Coordinates of C-alpha atoms (C1' of nucleotides) in Angstrom, one line a residue:
Chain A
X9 CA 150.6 92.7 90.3
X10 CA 148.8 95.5 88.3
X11 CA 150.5 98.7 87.6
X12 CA 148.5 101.7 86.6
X13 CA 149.1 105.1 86.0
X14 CA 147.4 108.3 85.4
X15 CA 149.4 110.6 82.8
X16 CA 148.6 114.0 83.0
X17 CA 149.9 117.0 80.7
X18 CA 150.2 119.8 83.8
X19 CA 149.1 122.7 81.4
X20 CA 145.6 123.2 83.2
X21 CA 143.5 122.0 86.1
X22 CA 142.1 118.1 86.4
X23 CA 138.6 118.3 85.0
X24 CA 135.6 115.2 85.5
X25 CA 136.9 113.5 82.5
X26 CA 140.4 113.4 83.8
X27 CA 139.2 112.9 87.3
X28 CA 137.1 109.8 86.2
X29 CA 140.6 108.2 84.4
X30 CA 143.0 109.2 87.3
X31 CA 140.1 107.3 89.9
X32 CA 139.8 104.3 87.4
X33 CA 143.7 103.8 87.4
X34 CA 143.4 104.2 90.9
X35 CA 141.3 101.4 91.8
X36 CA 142.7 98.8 89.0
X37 CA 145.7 99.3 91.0
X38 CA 144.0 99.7 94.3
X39 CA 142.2 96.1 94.0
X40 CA 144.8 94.0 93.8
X41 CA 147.3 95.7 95.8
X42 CA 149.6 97.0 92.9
X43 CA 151.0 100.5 92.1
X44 CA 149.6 103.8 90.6
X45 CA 152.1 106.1 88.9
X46 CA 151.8 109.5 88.4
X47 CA 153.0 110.1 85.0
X48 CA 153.2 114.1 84.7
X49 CA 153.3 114.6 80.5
X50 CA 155.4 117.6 80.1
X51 CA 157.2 116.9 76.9
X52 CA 155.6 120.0 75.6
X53 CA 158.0 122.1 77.8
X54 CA 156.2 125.5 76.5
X55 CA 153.0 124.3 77.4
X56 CA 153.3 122.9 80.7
X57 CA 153.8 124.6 84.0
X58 CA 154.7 123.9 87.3
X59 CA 151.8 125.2 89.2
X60 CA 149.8 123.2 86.6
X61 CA 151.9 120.2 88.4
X62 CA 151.0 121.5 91.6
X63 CA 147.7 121.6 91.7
X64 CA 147.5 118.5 89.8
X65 CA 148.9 117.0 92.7
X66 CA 146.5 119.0 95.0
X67 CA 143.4 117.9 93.1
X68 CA 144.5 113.9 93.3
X69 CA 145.9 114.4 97.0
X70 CA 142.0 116.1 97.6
X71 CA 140.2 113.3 95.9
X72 CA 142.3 110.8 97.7
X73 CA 144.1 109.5 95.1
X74 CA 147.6 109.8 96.3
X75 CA 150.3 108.0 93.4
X76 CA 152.7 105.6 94.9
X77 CA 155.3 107.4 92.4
X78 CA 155.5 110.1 90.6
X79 CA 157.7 110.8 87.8
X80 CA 158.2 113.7 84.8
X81 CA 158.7 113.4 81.6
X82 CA 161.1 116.2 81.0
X83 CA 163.7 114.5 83.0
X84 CA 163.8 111.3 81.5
X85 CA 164.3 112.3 77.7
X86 CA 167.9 110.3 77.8
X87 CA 165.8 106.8 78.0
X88 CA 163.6 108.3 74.7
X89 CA 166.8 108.7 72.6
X90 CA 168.1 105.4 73.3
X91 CA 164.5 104.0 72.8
X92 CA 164.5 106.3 69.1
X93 CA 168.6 104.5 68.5
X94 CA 167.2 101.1 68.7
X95 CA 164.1 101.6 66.5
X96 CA 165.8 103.3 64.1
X97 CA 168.9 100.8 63.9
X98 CA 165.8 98.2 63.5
X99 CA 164.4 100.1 60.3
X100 CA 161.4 100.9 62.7
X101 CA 161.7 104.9 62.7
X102 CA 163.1 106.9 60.1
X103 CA 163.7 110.3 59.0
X104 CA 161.5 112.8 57.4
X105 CA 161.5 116.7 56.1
X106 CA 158.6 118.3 55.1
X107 CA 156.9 121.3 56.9
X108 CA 153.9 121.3 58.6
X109 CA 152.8 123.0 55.5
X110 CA 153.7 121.0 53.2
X111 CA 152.2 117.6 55.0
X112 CA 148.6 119.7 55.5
X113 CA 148.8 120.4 51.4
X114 CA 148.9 117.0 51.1
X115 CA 146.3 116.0 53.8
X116 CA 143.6 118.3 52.0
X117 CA 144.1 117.1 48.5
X118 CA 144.0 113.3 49.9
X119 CA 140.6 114.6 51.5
X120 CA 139.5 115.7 48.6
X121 CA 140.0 112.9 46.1
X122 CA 137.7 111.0 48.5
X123 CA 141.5 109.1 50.3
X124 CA 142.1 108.8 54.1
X125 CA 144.5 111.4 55.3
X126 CA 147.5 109.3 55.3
X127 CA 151.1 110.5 55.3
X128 CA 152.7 108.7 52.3
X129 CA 155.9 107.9 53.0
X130 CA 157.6 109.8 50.9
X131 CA 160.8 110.2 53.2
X132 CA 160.9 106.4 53.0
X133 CA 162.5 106.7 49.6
X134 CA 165.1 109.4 50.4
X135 CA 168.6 108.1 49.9
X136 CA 171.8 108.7 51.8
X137 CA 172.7 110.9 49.3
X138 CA 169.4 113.1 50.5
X139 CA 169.8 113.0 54.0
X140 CA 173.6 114.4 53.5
X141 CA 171.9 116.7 51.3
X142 CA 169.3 118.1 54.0
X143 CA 172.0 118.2 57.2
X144 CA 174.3 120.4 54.6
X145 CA 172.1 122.5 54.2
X146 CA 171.4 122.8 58.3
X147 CA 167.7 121.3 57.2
X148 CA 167.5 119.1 60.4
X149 CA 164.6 115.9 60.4
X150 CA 162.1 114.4 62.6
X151 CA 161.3 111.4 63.1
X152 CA 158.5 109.1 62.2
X153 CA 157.5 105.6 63.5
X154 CA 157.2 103.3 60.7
X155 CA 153.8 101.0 61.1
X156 CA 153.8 97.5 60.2
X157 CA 151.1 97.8 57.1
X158 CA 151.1 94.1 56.6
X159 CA 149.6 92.9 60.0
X160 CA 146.5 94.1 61.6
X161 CA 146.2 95.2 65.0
X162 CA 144.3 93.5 67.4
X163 CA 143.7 93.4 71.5
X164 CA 141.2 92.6 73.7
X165 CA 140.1 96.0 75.5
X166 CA 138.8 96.0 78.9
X167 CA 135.5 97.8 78.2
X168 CA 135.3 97.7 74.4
X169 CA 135.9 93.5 73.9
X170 CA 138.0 92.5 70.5
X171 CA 139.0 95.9 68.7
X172 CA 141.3 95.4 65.4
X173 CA 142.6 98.2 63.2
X174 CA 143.6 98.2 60.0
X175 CA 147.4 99.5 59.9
X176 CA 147.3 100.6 56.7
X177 CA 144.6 103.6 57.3
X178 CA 146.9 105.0 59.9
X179 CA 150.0 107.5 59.1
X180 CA 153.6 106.5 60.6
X181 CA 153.6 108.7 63.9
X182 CA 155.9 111.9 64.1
X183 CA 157.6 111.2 67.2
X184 CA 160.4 113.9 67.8
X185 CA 160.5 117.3 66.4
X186 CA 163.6 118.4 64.2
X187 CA 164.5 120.7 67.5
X188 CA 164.6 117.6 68.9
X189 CA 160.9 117.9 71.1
X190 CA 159.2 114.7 71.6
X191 CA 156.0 114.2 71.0
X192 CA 153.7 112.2 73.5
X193 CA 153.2 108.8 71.4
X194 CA 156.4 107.4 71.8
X195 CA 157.6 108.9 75.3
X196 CA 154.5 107.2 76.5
X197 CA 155.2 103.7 75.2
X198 CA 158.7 104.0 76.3
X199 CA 157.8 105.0 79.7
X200 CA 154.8 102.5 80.3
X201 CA 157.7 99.7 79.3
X202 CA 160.0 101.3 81.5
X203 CA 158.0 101.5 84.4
X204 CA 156.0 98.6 84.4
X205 CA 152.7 99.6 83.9
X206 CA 150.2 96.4 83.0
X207 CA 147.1 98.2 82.6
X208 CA 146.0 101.8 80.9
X209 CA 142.6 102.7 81.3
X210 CA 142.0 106.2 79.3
X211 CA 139.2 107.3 77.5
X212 CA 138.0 105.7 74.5
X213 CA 139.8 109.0 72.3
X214 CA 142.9 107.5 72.9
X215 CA 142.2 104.4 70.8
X216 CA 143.6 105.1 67.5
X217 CA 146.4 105.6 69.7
X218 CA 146.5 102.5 71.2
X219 CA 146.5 101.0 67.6
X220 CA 149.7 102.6 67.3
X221 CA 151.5 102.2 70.5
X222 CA 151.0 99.0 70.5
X223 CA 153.2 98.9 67.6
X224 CA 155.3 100.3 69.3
X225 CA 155.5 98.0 72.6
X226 CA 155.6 95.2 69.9
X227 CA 158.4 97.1 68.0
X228 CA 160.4 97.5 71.6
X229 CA 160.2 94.2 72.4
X230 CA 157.5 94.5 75.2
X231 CA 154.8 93.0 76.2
X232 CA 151.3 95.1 75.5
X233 CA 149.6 96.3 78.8
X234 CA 145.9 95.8 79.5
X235 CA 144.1 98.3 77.6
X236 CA 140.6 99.8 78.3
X237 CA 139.0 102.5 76.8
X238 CA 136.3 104.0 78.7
X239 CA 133.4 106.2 76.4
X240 CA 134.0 109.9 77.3
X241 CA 131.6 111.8 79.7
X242 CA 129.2 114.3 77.7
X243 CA 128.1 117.6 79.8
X244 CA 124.6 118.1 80.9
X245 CA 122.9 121.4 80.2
X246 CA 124.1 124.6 80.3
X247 CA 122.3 125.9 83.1
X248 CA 123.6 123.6 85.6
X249 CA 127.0 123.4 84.2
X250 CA 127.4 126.9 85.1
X251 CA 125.6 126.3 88.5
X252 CA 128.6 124.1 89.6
X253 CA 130.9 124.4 87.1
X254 CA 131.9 120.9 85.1
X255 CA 135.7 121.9 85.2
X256 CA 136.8 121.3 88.2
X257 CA 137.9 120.3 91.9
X258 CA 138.1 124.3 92.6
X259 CA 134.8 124.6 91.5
X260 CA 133.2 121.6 93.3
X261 CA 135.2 122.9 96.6
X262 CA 133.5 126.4 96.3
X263 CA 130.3 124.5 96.2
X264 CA 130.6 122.6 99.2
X265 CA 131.2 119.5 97.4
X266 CA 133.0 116.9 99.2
X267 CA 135.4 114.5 97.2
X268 CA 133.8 111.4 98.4
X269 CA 130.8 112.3 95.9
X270 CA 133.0 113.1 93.7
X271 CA 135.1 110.0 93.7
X272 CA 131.4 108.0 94.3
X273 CA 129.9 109.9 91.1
X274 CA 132.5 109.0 88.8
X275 CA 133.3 105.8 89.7
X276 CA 129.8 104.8 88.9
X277 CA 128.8 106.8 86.4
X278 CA 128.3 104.8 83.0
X279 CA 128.6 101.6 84.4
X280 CA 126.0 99.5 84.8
X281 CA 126.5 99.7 89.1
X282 CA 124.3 101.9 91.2
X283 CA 125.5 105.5 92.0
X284 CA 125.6 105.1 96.0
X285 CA 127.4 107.5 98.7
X286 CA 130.8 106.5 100.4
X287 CA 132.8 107.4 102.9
X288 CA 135.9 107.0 101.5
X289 CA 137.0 105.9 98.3
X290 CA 138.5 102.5 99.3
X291 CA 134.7 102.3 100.0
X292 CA 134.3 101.8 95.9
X293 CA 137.2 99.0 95.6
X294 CA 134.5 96.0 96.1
X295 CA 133.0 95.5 92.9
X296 CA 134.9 97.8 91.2
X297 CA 135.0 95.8 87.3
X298 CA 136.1 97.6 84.1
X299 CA 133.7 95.4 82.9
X300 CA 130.5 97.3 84.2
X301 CA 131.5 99.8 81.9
X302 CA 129.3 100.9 78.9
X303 CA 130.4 101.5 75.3
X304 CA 127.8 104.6 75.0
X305 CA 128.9 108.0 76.3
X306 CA 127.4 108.8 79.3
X307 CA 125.9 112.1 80.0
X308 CA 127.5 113.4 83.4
X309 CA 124.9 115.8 85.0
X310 CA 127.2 118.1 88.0
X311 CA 123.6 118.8 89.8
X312 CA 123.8 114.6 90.5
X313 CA 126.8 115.5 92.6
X314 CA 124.7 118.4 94.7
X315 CA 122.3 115.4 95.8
X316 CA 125.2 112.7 96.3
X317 CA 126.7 115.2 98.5
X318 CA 124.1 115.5 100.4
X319 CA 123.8 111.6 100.6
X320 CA 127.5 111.2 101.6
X321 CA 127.1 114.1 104.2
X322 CA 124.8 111.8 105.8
X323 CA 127.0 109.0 106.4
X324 CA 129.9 110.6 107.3
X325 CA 131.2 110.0 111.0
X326 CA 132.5 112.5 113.4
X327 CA 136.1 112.0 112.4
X328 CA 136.2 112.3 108.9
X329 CA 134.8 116.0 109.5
X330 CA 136.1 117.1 112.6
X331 CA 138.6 119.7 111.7
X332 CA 136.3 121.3 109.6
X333 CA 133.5 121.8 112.0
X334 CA 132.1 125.1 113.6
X335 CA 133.7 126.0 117.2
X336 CA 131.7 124.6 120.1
X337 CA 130.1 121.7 117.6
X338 CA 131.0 118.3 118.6
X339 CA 130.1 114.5 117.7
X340 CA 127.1 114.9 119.0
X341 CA 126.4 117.6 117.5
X342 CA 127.8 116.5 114.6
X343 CA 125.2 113.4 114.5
X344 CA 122.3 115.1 115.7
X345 CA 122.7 117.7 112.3
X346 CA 124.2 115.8 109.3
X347 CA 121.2 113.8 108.2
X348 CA 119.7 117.8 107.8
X349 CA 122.8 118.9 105.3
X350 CA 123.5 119.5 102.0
X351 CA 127.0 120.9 102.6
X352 CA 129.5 120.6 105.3
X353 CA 129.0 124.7 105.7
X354 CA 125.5 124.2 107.0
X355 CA 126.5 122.5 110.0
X356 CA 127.6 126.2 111.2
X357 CA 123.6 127.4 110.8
X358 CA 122.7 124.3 113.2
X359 CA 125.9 125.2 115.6
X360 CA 124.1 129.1 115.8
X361 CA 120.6 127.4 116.5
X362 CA 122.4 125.0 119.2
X363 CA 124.4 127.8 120.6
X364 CA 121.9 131.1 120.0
X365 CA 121.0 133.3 120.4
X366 CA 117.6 132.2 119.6
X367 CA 114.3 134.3 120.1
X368 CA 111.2 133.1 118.3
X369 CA 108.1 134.6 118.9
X370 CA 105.0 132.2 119.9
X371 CA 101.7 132.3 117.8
X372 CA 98.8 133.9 119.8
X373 CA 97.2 130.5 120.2
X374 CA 100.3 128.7 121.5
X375 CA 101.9 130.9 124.3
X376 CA 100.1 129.3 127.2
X377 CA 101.3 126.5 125.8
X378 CA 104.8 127.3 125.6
X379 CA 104.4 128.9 129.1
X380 CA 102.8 125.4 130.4
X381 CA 105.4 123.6 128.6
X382 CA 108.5 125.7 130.1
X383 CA 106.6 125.5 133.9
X384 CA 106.8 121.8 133.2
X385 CA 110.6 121.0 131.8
X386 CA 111.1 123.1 134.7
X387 CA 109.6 120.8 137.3
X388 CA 112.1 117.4 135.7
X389 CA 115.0 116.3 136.2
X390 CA 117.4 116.8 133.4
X391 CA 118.8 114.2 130.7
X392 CA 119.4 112.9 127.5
X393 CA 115.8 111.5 127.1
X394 CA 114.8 114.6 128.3
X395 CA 112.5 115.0 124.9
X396 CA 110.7 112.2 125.1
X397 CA 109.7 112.7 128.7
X398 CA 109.0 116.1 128.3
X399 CA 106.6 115.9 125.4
X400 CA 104.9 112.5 127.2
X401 CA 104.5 115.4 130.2
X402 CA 102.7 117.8 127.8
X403 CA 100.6 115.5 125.9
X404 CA 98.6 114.2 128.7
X405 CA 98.7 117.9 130.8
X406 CA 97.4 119.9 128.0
X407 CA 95.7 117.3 125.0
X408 CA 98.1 118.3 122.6
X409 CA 99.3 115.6 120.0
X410 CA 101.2 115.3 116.2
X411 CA 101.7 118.7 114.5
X412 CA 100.3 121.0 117.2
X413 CA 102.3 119.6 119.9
X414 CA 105.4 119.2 118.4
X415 CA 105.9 122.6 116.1
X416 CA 105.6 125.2 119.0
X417 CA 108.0 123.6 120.6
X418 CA 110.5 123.2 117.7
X419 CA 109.8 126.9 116.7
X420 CA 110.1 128.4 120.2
X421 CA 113.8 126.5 120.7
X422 CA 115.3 126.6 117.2
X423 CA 113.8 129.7 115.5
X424 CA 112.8 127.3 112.6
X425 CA 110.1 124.9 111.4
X426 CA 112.2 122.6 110.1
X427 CA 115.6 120.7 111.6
X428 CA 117.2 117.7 113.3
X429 CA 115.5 115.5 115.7
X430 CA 114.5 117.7 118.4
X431 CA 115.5 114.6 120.7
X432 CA 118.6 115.2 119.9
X433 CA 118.5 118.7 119.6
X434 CA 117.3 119.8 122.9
X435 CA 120.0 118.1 124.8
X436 CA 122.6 119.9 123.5
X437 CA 120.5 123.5 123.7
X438 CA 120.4 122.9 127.1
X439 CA 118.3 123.6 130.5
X440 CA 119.0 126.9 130.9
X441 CA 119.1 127.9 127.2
X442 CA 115.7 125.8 126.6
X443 CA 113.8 128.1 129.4
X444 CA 115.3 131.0 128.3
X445 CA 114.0 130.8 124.6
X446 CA 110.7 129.0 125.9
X447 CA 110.5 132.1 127.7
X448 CA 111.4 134.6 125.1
X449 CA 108.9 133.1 122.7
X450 CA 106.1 133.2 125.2
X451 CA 106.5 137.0 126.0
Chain B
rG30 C1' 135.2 112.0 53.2
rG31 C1' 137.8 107.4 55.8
rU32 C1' 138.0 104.5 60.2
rC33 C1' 136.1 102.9 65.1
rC34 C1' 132.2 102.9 68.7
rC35 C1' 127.2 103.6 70.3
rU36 C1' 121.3 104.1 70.3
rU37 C1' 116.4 100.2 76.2
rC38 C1' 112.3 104.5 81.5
rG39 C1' 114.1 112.0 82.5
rU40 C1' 119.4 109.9 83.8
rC41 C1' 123.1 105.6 84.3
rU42 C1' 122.0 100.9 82.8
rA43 C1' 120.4 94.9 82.9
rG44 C1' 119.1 92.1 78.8
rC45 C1' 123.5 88.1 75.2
rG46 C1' 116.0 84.4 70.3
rG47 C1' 111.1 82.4 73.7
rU48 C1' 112.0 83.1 81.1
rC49 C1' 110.2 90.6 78.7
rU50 C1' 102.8 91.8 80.8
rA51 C1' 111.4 94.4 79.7
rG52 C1' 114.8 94.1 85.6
rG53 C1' 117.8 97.5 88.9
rA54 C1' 119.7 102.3 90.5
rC55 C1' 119.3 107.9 90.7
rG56 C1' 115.6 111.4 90.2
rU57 C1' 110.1 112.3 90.4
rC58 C1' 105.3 111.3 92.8
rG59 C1' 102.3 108.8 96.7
rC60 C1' 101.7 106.1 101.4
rC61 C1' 103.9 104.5 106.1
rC62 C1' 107.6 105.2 110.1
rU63 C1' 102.2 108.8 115.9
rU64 C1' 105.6 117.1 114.0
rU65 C1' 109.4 118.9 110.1
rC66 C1' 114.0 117.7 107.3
rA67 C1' 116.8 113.3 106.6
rC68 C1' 117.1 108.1 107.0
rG69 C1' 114.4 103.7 106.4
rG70 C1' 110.1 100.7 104.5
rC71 C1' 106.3 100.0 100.8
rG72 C1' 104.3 101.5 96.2
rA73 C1' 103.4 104.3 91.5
rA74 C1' 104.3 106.7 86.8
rA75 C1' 108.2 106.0 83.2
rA76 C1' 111.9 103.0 77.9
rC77 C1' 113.3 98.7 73.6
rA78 C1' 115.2 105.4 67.5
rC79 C1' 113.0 104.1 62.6
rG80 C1' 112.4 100.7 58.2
rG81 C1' 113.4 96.2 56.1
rG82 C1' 114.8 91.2 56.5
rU83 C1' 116.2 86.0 59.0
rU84 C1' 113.0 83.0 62.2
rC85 C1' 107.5 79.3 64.4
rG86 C1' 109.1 83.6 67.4
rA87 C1' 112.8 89.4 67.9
rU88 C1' 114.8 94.2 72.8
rU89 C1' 118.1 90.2 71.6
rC90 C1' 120.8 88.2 64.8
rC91 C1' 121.6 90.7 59.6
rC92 C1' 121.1 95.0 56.3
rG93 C1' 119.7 100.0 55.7
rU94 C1' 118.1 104.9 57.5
rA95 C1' 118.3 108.6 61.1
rG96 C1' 120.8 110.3 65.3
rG97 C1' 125.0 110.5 68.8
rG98 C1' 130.3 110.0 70.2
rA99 C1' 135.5 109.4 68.9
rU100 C1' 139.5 109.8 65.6
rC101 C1' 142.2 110.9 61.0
rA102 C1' 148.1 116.8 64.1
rC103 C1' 155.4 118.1 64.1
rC104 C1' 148.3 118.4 70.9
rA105 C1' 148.2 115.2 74.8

RNA sequence: GGUCCCUUCGUCUAGCGGUCUAGGACGUCGCCCUUUCACGGCGAAAACACGGGUUCGAUUCCCGUAGGGAUCACCA
């Protein structure tokens, strides 16, 4: 069974590129009936807020990816220190002292001679003698995972085939604070082994990570999950960025977006499947294949999602809207309207035309027309082909046909030149409300 | 500066030495579906970053150049 998990720091909103990793986690798990965990990553307690949790779990619960469990770092920092105990009693972390300050110095001058920017060691070689030292003087360490230099690191990742690192260009991992803060590498690992988790999709800046961490699982005694590292999403121009907003679902909602093009944009998006329009996101399970992934970052353009929307609007039935819906507008409304939307909010300018008042004037030209047309829908009998009778009435009484025929009459009952199907319009106008505007317009 | 990844139509991509006069999808344009919008159908324009190799033959393999992305934190 595959176990994913989406592992969110709640200091901020969810945003595409989060979106896209929570949605990928969500169908590895989806697809074979296993488990997605909601991870939130609040080790940095200053950092992360509750209503950052919150609408974390809005956003997902919005998109429709609801976590089978969900579970916070900040309560489970006894399983850490036992995690730290072993690794340490197994020479695999060890303790360090120098500042921030101090470690940058030495970063700058590596960069400098031309060296990769990695943390020496130094602490390695510090004697009991030291450490007594350090904690009598109150100077309290953190701690560092030591790499294994010796072997290289290797998987096989989901999207990116073989990858290997070489150990020896990484530095050993701070991975707790002298306060005694954690720091995400470790916390991670140890939660990924304790919860199960057999796959981590993330995006491809997390690699160097992985190098690490799988150290780590190796260094804990666990098996290494699944990895796949997706290439991150670059923003299109500037102009439409701001049009939509690239940051987020409370941007999207303002714009009438509905998460189903969402979900049906970034599932797609840099793979090698078609971008199509769904009605739900179980809709995107078939087919679904980290595989289909490019290894190229992929340019995510927020206007695409203006047109998908307008595509999903198109297919979605009665139900799946239907508490969101004007007053007075129902499934048949509904049908007769959606293929005509961009946004749900439309539907409420095609309830006013159904409902009126409408009074549009006739052309000069056309108001015998409209009269003869109104004497006629007078004289039959009432019912949902109504339309089509009608207008077979007309054509052969007056010699109208195609655009001449057809516009008056669409102008006179809606007020517009453009719209749904007329057949399916007029019906729900109505008798009475169809004379009354057919009258109106020929005054 | 080190390391890793990438570079095919406007966009996302297929392609794993000859089947490529390079395929698909979105977008665009045109035609059709006896009005419009939408849907659907049909069709069109549109791409192998550059330079060297290797080869009988490179989009496909190698090297280099240019460009793009990522990372090198006591952020996650």
């Amino acid at each position: 069974m595959t176990v994913t998990r989406f592992a969110p720091s709640p200091t901020g909103r969810l945003h595409a590129g989060n979106i896209r990793t929570a949605l990928v986690n969500w169908l590895l798990a989806r697809q074979d009936g296993g488990r997605f965990v909601l991870r939130m990553d609040d080790t940095d307690l200053a950092r992360s807020s509750e209503a950052s949790a919150v609408s974390i779990r809005a956003d997902l619960a919005w998109l429709g990816l609801v976590p089978d469990v969900e579970v916070r770092q900040s309560e489970r920092f006894a399983l850490y220190d036992a995690a730290l105990a072993r690794l340490a009693a197994a020479g695999r972390a060890y303790r360090a002292y120098e500042t921030p300050e101090e470690l940058e110095l030495k970063r700058k001058v590596q960069l400098q001679r031309g060296l990769p920017p990695v943390y020496d060691r130094a602490a390695l070689a510090l004697t009991q003698a030291d450490h007594d030292g350090k904690a009598a003087a109150g100077i309290a360490p953190h701690w560092r995972f030591r790499l294994d230099t010796a072997t290289p690191i290797r998987w096989h990742d989901g999207v990116r085939g073989d990858c290997h690192f070489d150990p020896a260009a990484l530095s050993d991992p701070v991975v707790r604070r002298a306060d005694g803060t954690w720091l995400y590498m470790l916390p991670s690992v140890i939660d990924d082994i304790d919860l199960g988790i057999t796959a981590i999709a993330r995006g491809e800046d997390h690699v160097t990570n992985s190098a690490v961490q799988i150290q780590m699982f190796e260094a804990l005694g666990a098996p290494v999950p699944q990895l796949a590292h997706m290439a991150l999403l670059t923003g299109a121009d500037a102009a439409l960025s701001k049009r939509i907003g690239s940051e987020g679902v409370d941007a999207w909602c303002a714009a009438g977006i509905e998460p189903q093009a969402v979900v049906a944009l970034l599932a797609r998006i840099g793979t090698s499947q078609p971008v199509e329009a769904v009605a739900n996101v179980a809709d995107l399970l078939p087919g679904f294949a980290l595989s289909s992934f490019g290894r190229a970052p992929a340019r995510f353009d927020p206007g695409d999602l203006l047109a998908l929307n307008a595509r999903t609007l198109h297919l979605l039935p009665y139900a799946a809207v239907a508490d969101r819906l004007p007053d007075g507008m129902g499934e048949a409304g509904w049908l007769a309207v959606r293929g005509n939307l961009a946004t749900l909010a439309e539907a409420a300018d095609w309830q006013a035309v159904i409902a009126g008042p409408v009074v549009a004037a006739a052309e000069a030209e056309d108001r015998d027309f409209i009269v003869a047309a109104a004497t006629h829908l007078t004289g039959l009998d009432w019912g949902d082909d109504i339309w089509a009778r009608w207008v077979a009435v007309l054509k052969i009484e007056t010699g109208r046909k195609g655009r001449g025929l057809f516009h008056p009459l669409r102008h006179a009952l809606t007020g517009r030149d453009t719209g749904p199907e007329m057949a399916a319009l007029l019906p729900l106008i109505g008798r009475a409300a169809a004379l009354a505007r057919l009258h109106a317009a020929a005054a």
